[in-house]
Coordinates of C-alpha atoms in Angstrom, one line a residue:
M1 CA -54.7 116.4 -102.3
D2 CA -54.6 116.8 -98.7
L3 CA -58.0 116.3 -96.5
Q4 CA -59.5 118.9 -96.5
D5 CA -59.6 119.1 -100.5
A6 CA -60.5 115.1 -100.9
Q7 CA -63.7 115.5 -98.3
N8 CA -64.7 119.1 -100.5
W9 CA -64.4 116.3 -103.1
L10 CA -66.6 113.6 -102.0
L11 CA -68.7 115.7 -100.8
G12 CA -69.2 116.9 -104.6
F13 CA -69.5 113.9 -106.3
L14 CA -72.2 112.6 -103.4
D15 CA -74.3 116.4 -104.7
E16 CA -73.6 115.4 -108.1
F17 CA -74.2 112.2 -107.4
S18 CA -78.3 112.8 -106.0
I19 CA -78.9 115.4 -108.5
H20 CA -78.7 113.1 -111.2
F21 CA -80.6 110.2 -109.0
Q22 CA -83.2 111.9 -107.9
K23 CA -84.0 112.6 -111.9
L24 CA -84.2 108.8 -112.1
P25 CA -88.0 107.5 -111.8
G26 CA -89.2 106.5 -108.8
S27 CA -86.5 107.5 -107.3
A28 CA -88.0 109.4 -104.5
I29 CA -90.3 106.5 -104.1
F30 CA -87.1 104.5 -103.4
L31 CA -85.1 106.9 -101.0
R32 CA -88.6 107.3 -99.2
Y33 CA -89.2 103.6 -98.9
V34 CA -85.4 103.3 -97.1
K35 CA -85.7 106.1 -94.8
S36 CA -88.9 104.7 -93.3
S37 CA -87.4 100.9 -93.7
Y38 CA -84.4 102.1 -91.4
Q39 CA -86.3 104.8 -88.5
N40 CA -89.0 101.5 -87.8
D41 CA -86.8 98.2 -88.7
P42 CA -82.3 99.0 -89.7
V43 CA -82.1 95.1 -89.6
R44 CA -84.4 94.6 -92.3
S45 CA -82.8 96.5 -94.2
A46 CA -79.3 95.6 -93.4
V47 CA -80.5 91.7 -94.6
E48 CA -82.3 93.5 -98.0
L49 CA -78.8 94.5 -98.0
F50 CA -77.2 91.3 -98.1
L51 CA -79.5 89.7 -100.1
F52 CA -78.7 92.5 -102.7
L53 CA -75.2 92.3 -103.1
F54 CA -75.4 88.9 -103.5
A55 CA -77.5 88.6 -106.1
V56 CA -75.4 91.0 -108.1
R57 CA -72.3 88.9 -106.9
Y58 CA -74.1 85.6 -108.0
L59 CA -75.4 87.4 -111.7
L60 CA -71.5 88.4 -112.3
A61 CA -70.2 85.4 -111.1
P62 CA -68.4 83.2 -113.8
K63 CA -69.8 80.2 -115.5
Y64 CA -68.6 76.5 -115.0
S65 CA -69.2 73.5 -117.5
T66 CA -72.0 70.8 -116.0
Q67 CA -70.4 68.6 -119.1
K68 CA -67.1 68.4 -117.5
Q69 CA -65.6 64.3 -117.2
N70 CA -64.5 63.2 -114.3
Y71 CA -64.4 59.7 -115.3
V72 CA -62.4 57.4 -116.8
T73 CA -62.1 57.4 -120.5
L74 CA -62.7 53.7 -121.3
S75 CA -61.3 52.8 -125.7
D76 CA -63.5 50.5 -128.1
E77 CA -61.7 47.6 -127.1
E78 CA -61.9 48.4 -123.0
I79 CA -65.7 48.5 -123.5
D80 CA -66.6 45.4 -125.6
E81 CA -64.2 42.8 -123.0
L82 CA -65.8 44.1 -120.6
V83 CA -69.5 43.9 -122.0
E84 CA -68.8 39.9 -123.2
D85 CA -67.4 39.1 -119.2
W86 CA -70.5 40.8 -118.2
T87 CA -72.9 38.5 -117.0
P88 CA -76.8 39.3 -115.9
E89 CA -78.8 38.2 -113.1
P90 CA -81.3 36.4 -114.0
L91 CA -85.1 38.6 -112.9
V92 CA -86.5 34.6 -111.8
S93 CA -84.3 32.3 -109.7
P94 CA -84.3 28.9 -112.2
Q95 CA -87.0 25.7 -111.2
T96 CA -86.4 23.4 -108.3
A97 CA -87.2 20.0 -109.9
F98 CA -89.6 20.4 -107.4
E99 CA -90.8 23.1 -108.2
E100 CA -91.7 22.2 -111.8
A101 CA -93.1 18.2 -110.5
E102 CA -95.4 21.3 -108.5
N103 CA -96.0 23.0 -110.9
E104 CA -97.1 20.6 -114.0
K105 CA -99.9 18.6 -111.7
R106 CA -101.1 22.5 -110.7
P107 CA -105.2 22.3 -111.3
V108 CA -106.5 24.8 -112.8
I109 CA -110.1 26.2 -112.2
V110 CA -112.7 26.8 -115.1
G111 CA -115.4 29.8 -114.0
P112 CA -115.8 30.3 -110.3
T113 CA -114.0 29.4 -107.4
G114 CA -117.7 28.5 -105.6
P115 CA -117.7 25.3 -102.6
K116 CA -117.8 23.3 -105.7
S117 CA -115.4 24.2 -109.0
K118 CA -115.2 22.8 -111.9
L119 CA -111.3 21.6 -112.8
L120 CA -110.1 22.4 -116.8
N121 CA -110.2 18.6 -117.3
G122 CA -114.3 18.0 -116.0
R123 CA -113.8 17.1 -112.8
T124 CA -115.9 18.8 -110.2
I125 CA -114.0 18.9 -106.7
T126 CA -114.6 20.1 -103.5
N127 CA -113.1 23.8 -103.4
L128 CA -111.1 24.5 -99.7
A129 CA -108.4 26.2 -101.4
S130 CA -109.6 29.6 -101.9
Y131 CA -110.3 32.9 -99.0
N132 CA -114.8 32.6 -100.6
F133 CA -115.8 31.8 -96.5
Y134 CA -118.8 33.8 -96.6
N135 CA -119.6 32.4 -99.8
F136 CA -119.6 36.0 -101.4
V137 CA -118.9 34.9 -105.0
A138 CA -121.7 32.6 -105.1
N139 CA -124.5 35.7 -103.5
E140 CA -126.6 37.6 -106.1
T141 CA -127.2 40.3 -104.6
L142 CA -123.6 41.0 -104.2
K143 CA -123.2 40.2 -108.3
E144 CA -126.3 42.9 -109.4
K145 CA -125.1 45.1 -107.6
A146 CA -121.4 45.1 -109.2
I147 CA -122.9 45.2 -112.6
Q148 CA -124.2 48.2 -112.2
T149 CA -121.6 49.7 -111.1
L150 CA -119.1 48.6 -113.4
R151 CA -121.8 49.9 -116.3
T152 CA -121.7 53.4 -114.2
Y153 CA -118.4 54.2 -113.4
G154 CA -116.5 51.4 -116.2
V155 CA -113.6 49.3 -115.2
G156 CA -111.5 51.6 -113.2
P157 CA -110.7 54.9 -113.1
C158 CA -107.3 55.3 -113.9
G159 CA -105.3 57.2 -112.7
P160 CA -104.7 57.8 -108.9
P161 CA -106.2 58.5 -106.0
G162 CA -104.4 61.7 -105.8
F163 CA -104.6 62.9 -108.9
Y164 CA -108.4 62.3 -110.4
G165 CA -108.8 58.6 -109.3
T166 CA -111.1 59.4 -106.2
Q167 CA -114.7 58.6 -106.6
D168 CA -117.4 58.7 -104.3
V169 CA -117.6 55.0 -103.8
H170 CA -114.3 54.7 -102.4
M171 CA -115.1 58.2 -100.2
K172 CA -118.3 55.9 -99.2
T173 CA -116.3 52.8 -97.9
E174 CA -113.3 55.1 -96.3
A175 CA -116.2 56.4 -94.7
D176 CA -118.1 52.8 -93.6
I177 CA -115.4 51.7 -92.5
A178 CA -114.0 54.1 -90.6
A179 CA -117.6 53.3 -88.5
H180 CA -117.7 50.1 -88.8
L181 CA -114.0 49.7 -86.4
G182 CA -115.2 53.3 -84.6
S183 CA -112.4 55.3 -85.5
P184 CA -111.8 58.4 -86.8
A185 CA -110.4 57.9 -90.2
C186 CA -110.0 55.6 -92.6
I187 CA -107.9 55.0 -96.5
V188 CA -108.8 53.1 -99.0
Y189 CA -105.7 51.0 -100.8
A190 CA -105.9 49.5 -104.0
Q191 CA -104.3 46.1 -103.9
A192 CA -103.9 44.3 -100.2
F193 CA -100.5 43.6 -100.5
S194 CA -99.0 46.6 -100.8
T195 CA -100.8 48.7 -98.2
I196 CA -98.9 47.2 -95.1
S197 CA -95.9 47.3 -96.9
S198 CA -96.2 51.4 -97.9
V199 CA -97.8 51.9 -94.7
I200 CA -94.9 51.5 -92.6
P201 CA -92.7 53.7 -94.5
A202 CA -94.2 56.9 -94.6
F203 CA -94.1 56.9 -90.3
S204 CA -90.9 55.0 -89.9
K205 CA -87.6 55.8 -92.0
R206 CA -84.0 55.2 -90.9
G207 CA -82.8 55.9 -88.1
D208 CA -86.6 54.9 -86.4
I209 CA -87.1 51.8 -83.8
I210 CA -89.5 48.8 -85.3
V211 CA -90.0 45.9 -82.7
A212 CA -91.3 43.2 -84.2
D213 CA -92.8 39.8 -84.4
K214 CA -90.4 37.0 -85.8
A215 CA -93.9 35.3 -87.4
V216 CA -95.0 38.4 -89.2
N217 CA -95.9 37.8 -92.6
Y218 CA -94.5 39.0 -95.9
A219 CA -95.7 41.9 -96.8
I220 CA -94.9 43.4 -93.4
R221 CA -91.5 42.7 -94.4
K222 CA -91.3 44.4 -97.0
G223 CA -92.4 47.7 -95.5
I224 CA -89.8 47.5 -92.6
Q225 CA -87.7 46.9 -95.6
I226 CA -87.8 49.3 -97.3
S227 CA -88.5 51.5 -94.3
R228 CA -84.6 51.2 -93.6
S229 CA -85.8 51.2 -89.6
T230 CA -83.5 49.9 -87.1
V231 CA -85.2 46.7 -86.4
R232 CA -85.4 44.4 -83.4
W233 CA -87.2 41.2 -83.2
Y234 CA -89.2 39.4 -80.3
E235 CA -90.1 35.7 -80.3
H236 CA -93.6 34.8 -81.9
N237 CA -96.7 35.9 -79.4
D238 CA -94.1 36.1 -76.6
M239 CA -95.2 39.4 -74.3
E240 CA -92.7 38.7 -72.4
D241 CA -89.7 38.5 -74.6
L242 CA -91.5 41.4 -75.9
Q243 CA -91.2 43.7 -72.8
K244 CA -87.8 42.7 -72.6
V245 CA -87.6 43.7 -75.6
L246 CA -88.7 47.2 -75.3
G247 CA -87.2 48.0 -72.6
K248 CA -84.1 47.7 -73.4
V249 CA -84.6 49.6 -76.9
T250 CA -85.3 51.8 -74.2
K251 CA -82.3 51.5 -72.6
E252 CA -80.5 51.6 -75.2
Q253 CA -81.9 55.3 -76.5
A254 CA -82.5 56.8 -73.6
K255 CA -78.9 58.7 -74.0
K256 CA -80.0 59.0 -78.1
P257 CA -82.0 61.7 -79.8
L258 CA -85.7 60.8 -79.8
T259 CA -86.8 58.8 -82.4
R260 CA -89.7 56.8 -83.5
R261 CA -90.9 54.1 -82.0
F262 CA -93.1 51.7 -83.0
I263 CA -94.5 47.5 -82.6
V264 CA -95.6 45.9 -85.8
T265 CA -98.0 42.8 -84.9
E266 CA -100.2 41.1 -86.9
G267 CA -104.4 39.9 -85.7
I268 CA -103.7 36.6 -86.9
F269 CA -101.0 35.4 -87.9
E270 CA -100.3 34.5 -91.5
N271 CA -97.7 32.3 -91.5
V272 CA -99.1 30.2 -88.1
G273 CA -102.4 31.1 -87.5
D274 CA -102.7 31.7 -84.1
V275 CA -104.2 35.3 -82.6
V276 CA -102.1 37.8 -81.0
N277 CA -102.3 38.7 -77.0
L278 CA -103.9 42.4 -77.9
P279 CA -105.2 43.6 -74.4
R280 CA -100.9 42.7 -73.2
I281 CA -99.7 45.3 -75.5
V282 CA -102.2 48.1 -75.5
G283 CA -104.1 47.8 -72.2
G284 CA -102.7 44.7 -69.9
W285 CA -101.0 44.9 -66.4
I286 CA -97.5 45.7 -68.1
E287 CA -99.1 48.3 -70.5
L288 CA -96.3 48.0 -73.1
K289 CA -97.6 49.8 -75.2
L290 CA -98.4 53.4 -73.1
R291 CA -95.7 52.5 -70.5
Y292 CA -92.2 52.8 -73.1
K293 CA -94.0 55.2 -75.5
F294 CA -94.3 52.8 -78.8
R295 CA -96.9 53.2 -81.4
L296 CA -99.3 49.9 -82.7
I297 CA -99.4 49.6 -86.3
L298 CA -101.8 45.8 -85.8
D299 CA -101.6 44.2 -89.7
E300 CA -105.7 42.1 -89.1
T301 CA -105.4 41.0 -93.0
W302 CA -106.9 38.4 -92.1
S303 CA -108.4 38.7 -88.7
F304 CA -110.7 41.5 -90.3
G305 CA -113.8 40.3 -91.2
I306 CA -113.5 37.1 -88.9
L307 CA -113.1 37.8 -85.3
G308 CA -115.6 39.5 -83.3
R309 CA -119.0 39.1 -83.5
S310 CA -119.6 41.8 -86.2
G311 CA -116.1 40.8 -87.4
R312 CA -114.1 44.0 -87.0
G313 CA -111.7 42.1 -85.7
V314 CA -109.2 41.5 -82.4
T315 CA -110.0 45.0 -80.9
E316 CA -113.6 43.3 -80.6
Q317 CA -112.6 40.1 -79.9
Q318 CA -111.0 40.9 -77.2
N319 CA -112.3 44.3 -75.9
V320 CA -110.1 46.8 -76.8
D321 CA -110.7 50.2 -77.7
A322 CA -110.1 50.9 -81.2
A323 CA -108.6 54.3 -80.2
E324 CA -105.7 52.6 -78.4
V325 CA -104.5 50.9 -81.6
D326 CA -102.7 54.1 -84.0
M327 CA -103.0 52.3 -87.3
I328 CA -105.9 49.6 -88.2
V329 CA -104.1 47.8 -90.9
G330 CA -107.1 45.6 -93.3
S331 CA -107.1 44.0 -96.4
L332 CA -110.8 43.8 -98.6
A333 CA -109.9 41.5 -100.8
G334 CA -109.6 37.9 -98.8
P335 CA -113.0 37.1 -96.3
L336 CA -115.1 40.9 -97.6
C337 CA -114.3 39.1 -101.8
A338 CA -113.5 42.3 -103.1
G339 CA -109.9 44.1 -103.1
G340 CA -107.6 46.7 -102.0
G341 CA -107.2 46.8 -98.6
F342 CA -107.6 50.0 -96.0
C343 CA -105.7 51.7 -93.0
A344 CA -107.7 53.4 -89.8
G345 CA -106.5 55.6 -87.7
S346 CA -106.7 59.3 -86.4
D347 CA -107.2 62.2 -89.4
E348 CA -103.9 63.3 -89.5
I349 CA -102.2 59.6 -89.4
V350 CA -104.8 59.3 -92.6
E351 CA -103.6 62.6 -93.6
H352 CA -100.8 62.0 -94.3
Q353 CA -100.6 58.6 -96.4
R354 CA -102.3 60.1 -98.4
I355 CA -99.2 62.6 -99.4
S356 CA -96.7 60.3 -98.0
A357 CA -97.7 56.3 -98.8
A358 CA -95.9 55.5 -102.3
A359 CA -98.6 52.3 -103.3
Y360 CA -101.6 55.5 -102.5
T361 CA -100.0 58.1 -104.0
F362 CA -97.8 56.3 -107.3
S363 CA -101.4 53.2 -108.1
A364 CA -104.0 53.6 -109.8
A365 CA -107.1 54.1 -107.9
L366 CA -109.1 50.8 -106.6
P367 CA -111.8 50.1 -109.1
A368 CA -115.0 51.5 -108.1
M369 CA -116.5 48.1 -108.8
L370 CA -114.7 46.3 -105.9
A371 CA -115.5 50.0 -103.6
T372 CA -119.0 49.3 -104.3
T373 CA -118.7 45.3 -103.4
A374 CA -116.2 46.1 -100.2
S375 CA -119.2 48.3 -98.8
E376 CA -121.8 45.5 -99.4
T377 CA -120.3 42.6 -97.8
L378 CA -119.1 44.3 -95.1
A379 CA -122.8 45.6 -94.7
M380 CA -124.4 41.8 -94.6
L381 CA -121.9 41.0 -92.0
Q382 CA -123.2 44.2 -89.8
T383 CA -127.0 42.9 -90.4
N384 CA -126.4 39.4 -90.9
P385 CA -124.4 37.6 -87.9
D386 CA -126.1 34.4 -88.9
I387 CA -123.1 34.4 -92.1
M388 CA -120.4 34.4 -89.3
N389 CA -121.6 32.1 -87.5
Q390 CA -122.1 29.6 -90.0
V391 CA -118.1 29.7 -91.5
R392 CA -117.6 29.5 -87.1
E393 CA -119.8 26.1 -87.1
N394 CA -118.1 24.9 -89.8
V395 CA -114.3 25.1 -88.8
K396 CA -115.1 22.9 -85.6
T397 CA -116.8 20.5 -87.6
M398 CA -113.0 20.3 -89.3
W399 CA -111.6 20.6 -86.9
S400 CA -113.7 17.6 -84.8
Q401 CA -112.3 15.7 -88.1
L402 CA -108.7 16.4 -88.2
D403 CA -107.0 17.8 -85.1
P404 CA -108.6 15.5 -82.1
R405 CA -108.5 12.3 -84.8
S406 CA -105.1 12.7 -86.4
D407 CA -101.7 10.5 -84.8
W408 CA -100.1 12.6 -86.9
V409 CA -100.9 16.2 -87.3
R410 CA -101.6 19.3 -85.2
C411 CA -103.2 22.4 -85.9
T412 CA -101.7 25.5 -85.2
S413 CA -104.5 27.8 -85.8
A414 CA -107.3 29.9 -83.3
V415 CA -110.3 28.0 -83.4
E416 CA -112.0 31.0 -84.5
N417 CA -109.7 31.8 -87.6
P418 CA -111.6 29.7 -91.2
I419 CA -108.0 28.8 -91.9
M420 CA -106.8 25.8 -90.6
L421 CA -102.8 25.6 -91.0
L422 CA -101.8 21.5 -90.2
V423 CA -98.3 21.0 -89.1
F424 CA -96.0 17.5 -88.4
K425 CA -96.8 16.4 -84.6
A426 CA -93.0 17.3 -82.8
E427 CA -92.9 14.0 -82.6
V428 CA -93.6 12.9 -86.2
I429 CA -90.7 14.8 -86.3
A430 CA -88.5 13.3 -84.9
S431 CA -89.2 9.2 -84.9
K432 CA -89.6 9.5 -89.0
R433 CA -86.0 12.0 -89.2
L434 CA -87.7 14.5 -91.4
G435 CA -86.2 17.7 -92.2
I436 CA -88.2 20.8 -93.6
D437 CA -87.7 20.0 -97.5
D438 CA -88.9 16.2 -96.0
Q439 CA -92.0 18.1 -95.4
T440 CA -93.0 19.6 -97.9
Q441 CA -92.8 17.0 -100.0
L442 CA -94.9 14.7 -97.7
L443 CA -97.5 18.0 -97.9
Q444 CA -97.1 18.1 -101.0
D445 CA -98.1 14.5 -101.9
V446 CA -101.0 15.3 -99.5
V447 CA -102.3 17.8 -101.1
D448 CA -102.2 15.9 -104.5
E449 CA -103.6 12.5 -102.8
T450 CA -106.9 14.9 -101.7
L451 CA -107.3 15.7 -105.0
A452 CA -108.0 13.1 -106.3
N453 CA -110.4 12.4 -104.5
G454 CA -111.6 14.9 -105.3
V455 CA -111.3 17.8 -102.6
L456 CA -108.6 20.7 -103.3
I457 CA -106.4 21.7 -100.4
T458 CA -102.9 23.7 -100.8
R459 CA -99.9 24.4 -99.0
L460 CA -98.7 27.5 -96.5
K461 CA -96.0 28.9 -99.0
S462 CA -92.0 28.9 -98.0
M463 CA -91.0 32.9 -97.1
P464 CA -87.6 34.7 -96.9
R465 CA -85.6 34.1 -93.6
A466 CA -86.0 37.6 -91.7
V467 CA -84.5 41.1 -92.4
Y468 CA -81.3 42.2 -91.1
A469 CA -80.5 38.9 -89.5
S470 CA -77.4 37.4 -89.0
S471 CA -76.2 34.3 -88.8
K472 CA -75.8 34.3 -85.7
D473 CA -79.5 34.9 -84.8
D474 CA -81.7 32.6 -83.8
V475 CA -84.0 32.8 -86.5
W476 CA -87.7 32.0 -86.4
Q477 CA -88.7 29.2 -88.9
L478 CA -91.4 28.4 -90.7
Q479 CA -92.4 25.4 -89.9
P480 CA -94.3 23.8 -93.5
A481 CA -98.4 23.2 -93.6
L482 CA -101.1 22.4 -94.8
K483 CA -103.6 25.1 -95.7
V484 CA -107.6 24.3 -95.7
C485 CA -110.1 27.1 -95.8
V486 CA -113.2 26.4 -94.6
T487 CA -115.9 27.9 -96.6
S488 CA -120.3 28.5 -95.0
G489 CA -121.1 27.3 -98.6
L490 CA -120.8 23.5 -97.5
S491 CA -123.0 21.6 -95.6
R492 CA -121.8 20.0 -92.3
K493 CA -121.7 16.6 -94.4
E494 CA -120.1 18.2 -96.7
I495 CA -117.2 19.0 -94.1
E496 CA -117.3 16.1 -92.3
R497 CA -116.5 13.9 -96.0
A498 CA -114.0 17.0 -96.7
G499 CA -112.0 16.5 -93.7
T500 CA -112.6 12.5 -93.4
T501 CA -111.0 12.6 -97.1
I502 CA -108.2 14.8 -96.0
R503 CA -107.2 12.8 -92.3
H504 CA -106.7 9.6 -94.7
A505 CA -104.6 10.9 -97.1
I506 CA -102.7 12.1 -94.8
T507 CA -102.5 8.3 -93.3
K508 CA -101.5 7.3 -96.0
V509 CA -98.4 9.6 -97.5
V510 CA -96.7 8.9 -94.0
N511 CA -97.5 5.9 -93.6
R512 CA -95.5 5.4 -97.4
R513 CA -92.6 6.5 -95.8
R514 CA -90.6 4.6 -94.6

């Protein structure tokens, strides 16, 4: 067959194929579509042809088994031997002798945890170990409001906020907090601890940079750990060291791909009791946040409801616009005597958390009763500032009994902080040669002695070492401390009497040690 015969045969075949194809239903529409598509956009026709051929190839490809065994087969004897040799790690480490002794003497409160609480053994003691700063526990108006909400909404929503757990009281609480802080939006979480530990990994991921204070609380450390971000620590509340760390990070990242960068700190530090120097971070003469292009996450768990004229926190106390702080995280379970936590910021920051924050997405919503209680206590602080003044006066009274008059301890807390942390003075530690364990034992003896004299206080519990810290790092060491929680539910005379009891107990215990 020569070339002319081949061409004639091909033309005949195409004509015959065209005749049979045109007899198919819808063939005219298909041909018209192909012609118009090719004339208007030939690239589109090429892409469609490629996709069609890919689909045909995929459907005609041979099947393969997903059950193929790619592991070593063990005999029953080998399996039994491995099981016998395997020793599971305990879920909880065994108690030490100190912990066992502490648990045996742990007091049990019967009934509400008010300023005067009743123990299981029948004794009535002065309670300076609970966060009932404003004595909201004894407020009858709050009780009636909580009971009414409980009867209307039930105990809990039994569902995550993003599904069917959100109720109108949750939306009201979010609006109340946002209006109180002066922030565009707010989101409410069901647990205070998991709020900050979910906010951090919702925004900071692997490869991002977090610069954090060495003294931040355990919840922040867990959030940093979950985020798997690169962490740089700066000395506690040292703005000069913070500037050095920020400058070093900026220099290291200058020629690397752009990453998200965060400064994480607290308003009132849970483990020290002092207050952050916020103007130096966000708007002082250094302008660290803006200068080095970092976002700021501020944990106001212990400062919201405490600091400022109306309890708005460290931003109000230090005259910093809340809009300068990218994320303000706080608790509704401490000073507000409710439950849950919140994060306030821009609309974009809040909406992002509704779909990416683990504690919000995968946890049941906050019970309506606690949301209502938070709104009510927040309104009381706004309308009645005398409530806060009473606490501050009692704090001053307790300070006058302990810090300047004791030869053994000093208070590391800020003067506005109702949680007073008392640590041994440096000269006492040196003269008595007290290690960390020695200090812990002495402070526990002080707690037992004060309880024997009718006053309940507690200790600052220890925390794990810094995340990602190696043995070569200069890790910040938590100093053992007594924790005294001042409340407005006690009179000035009762505060003075309790302070004297604590001071005498410290003197008695320390003098017993040779």
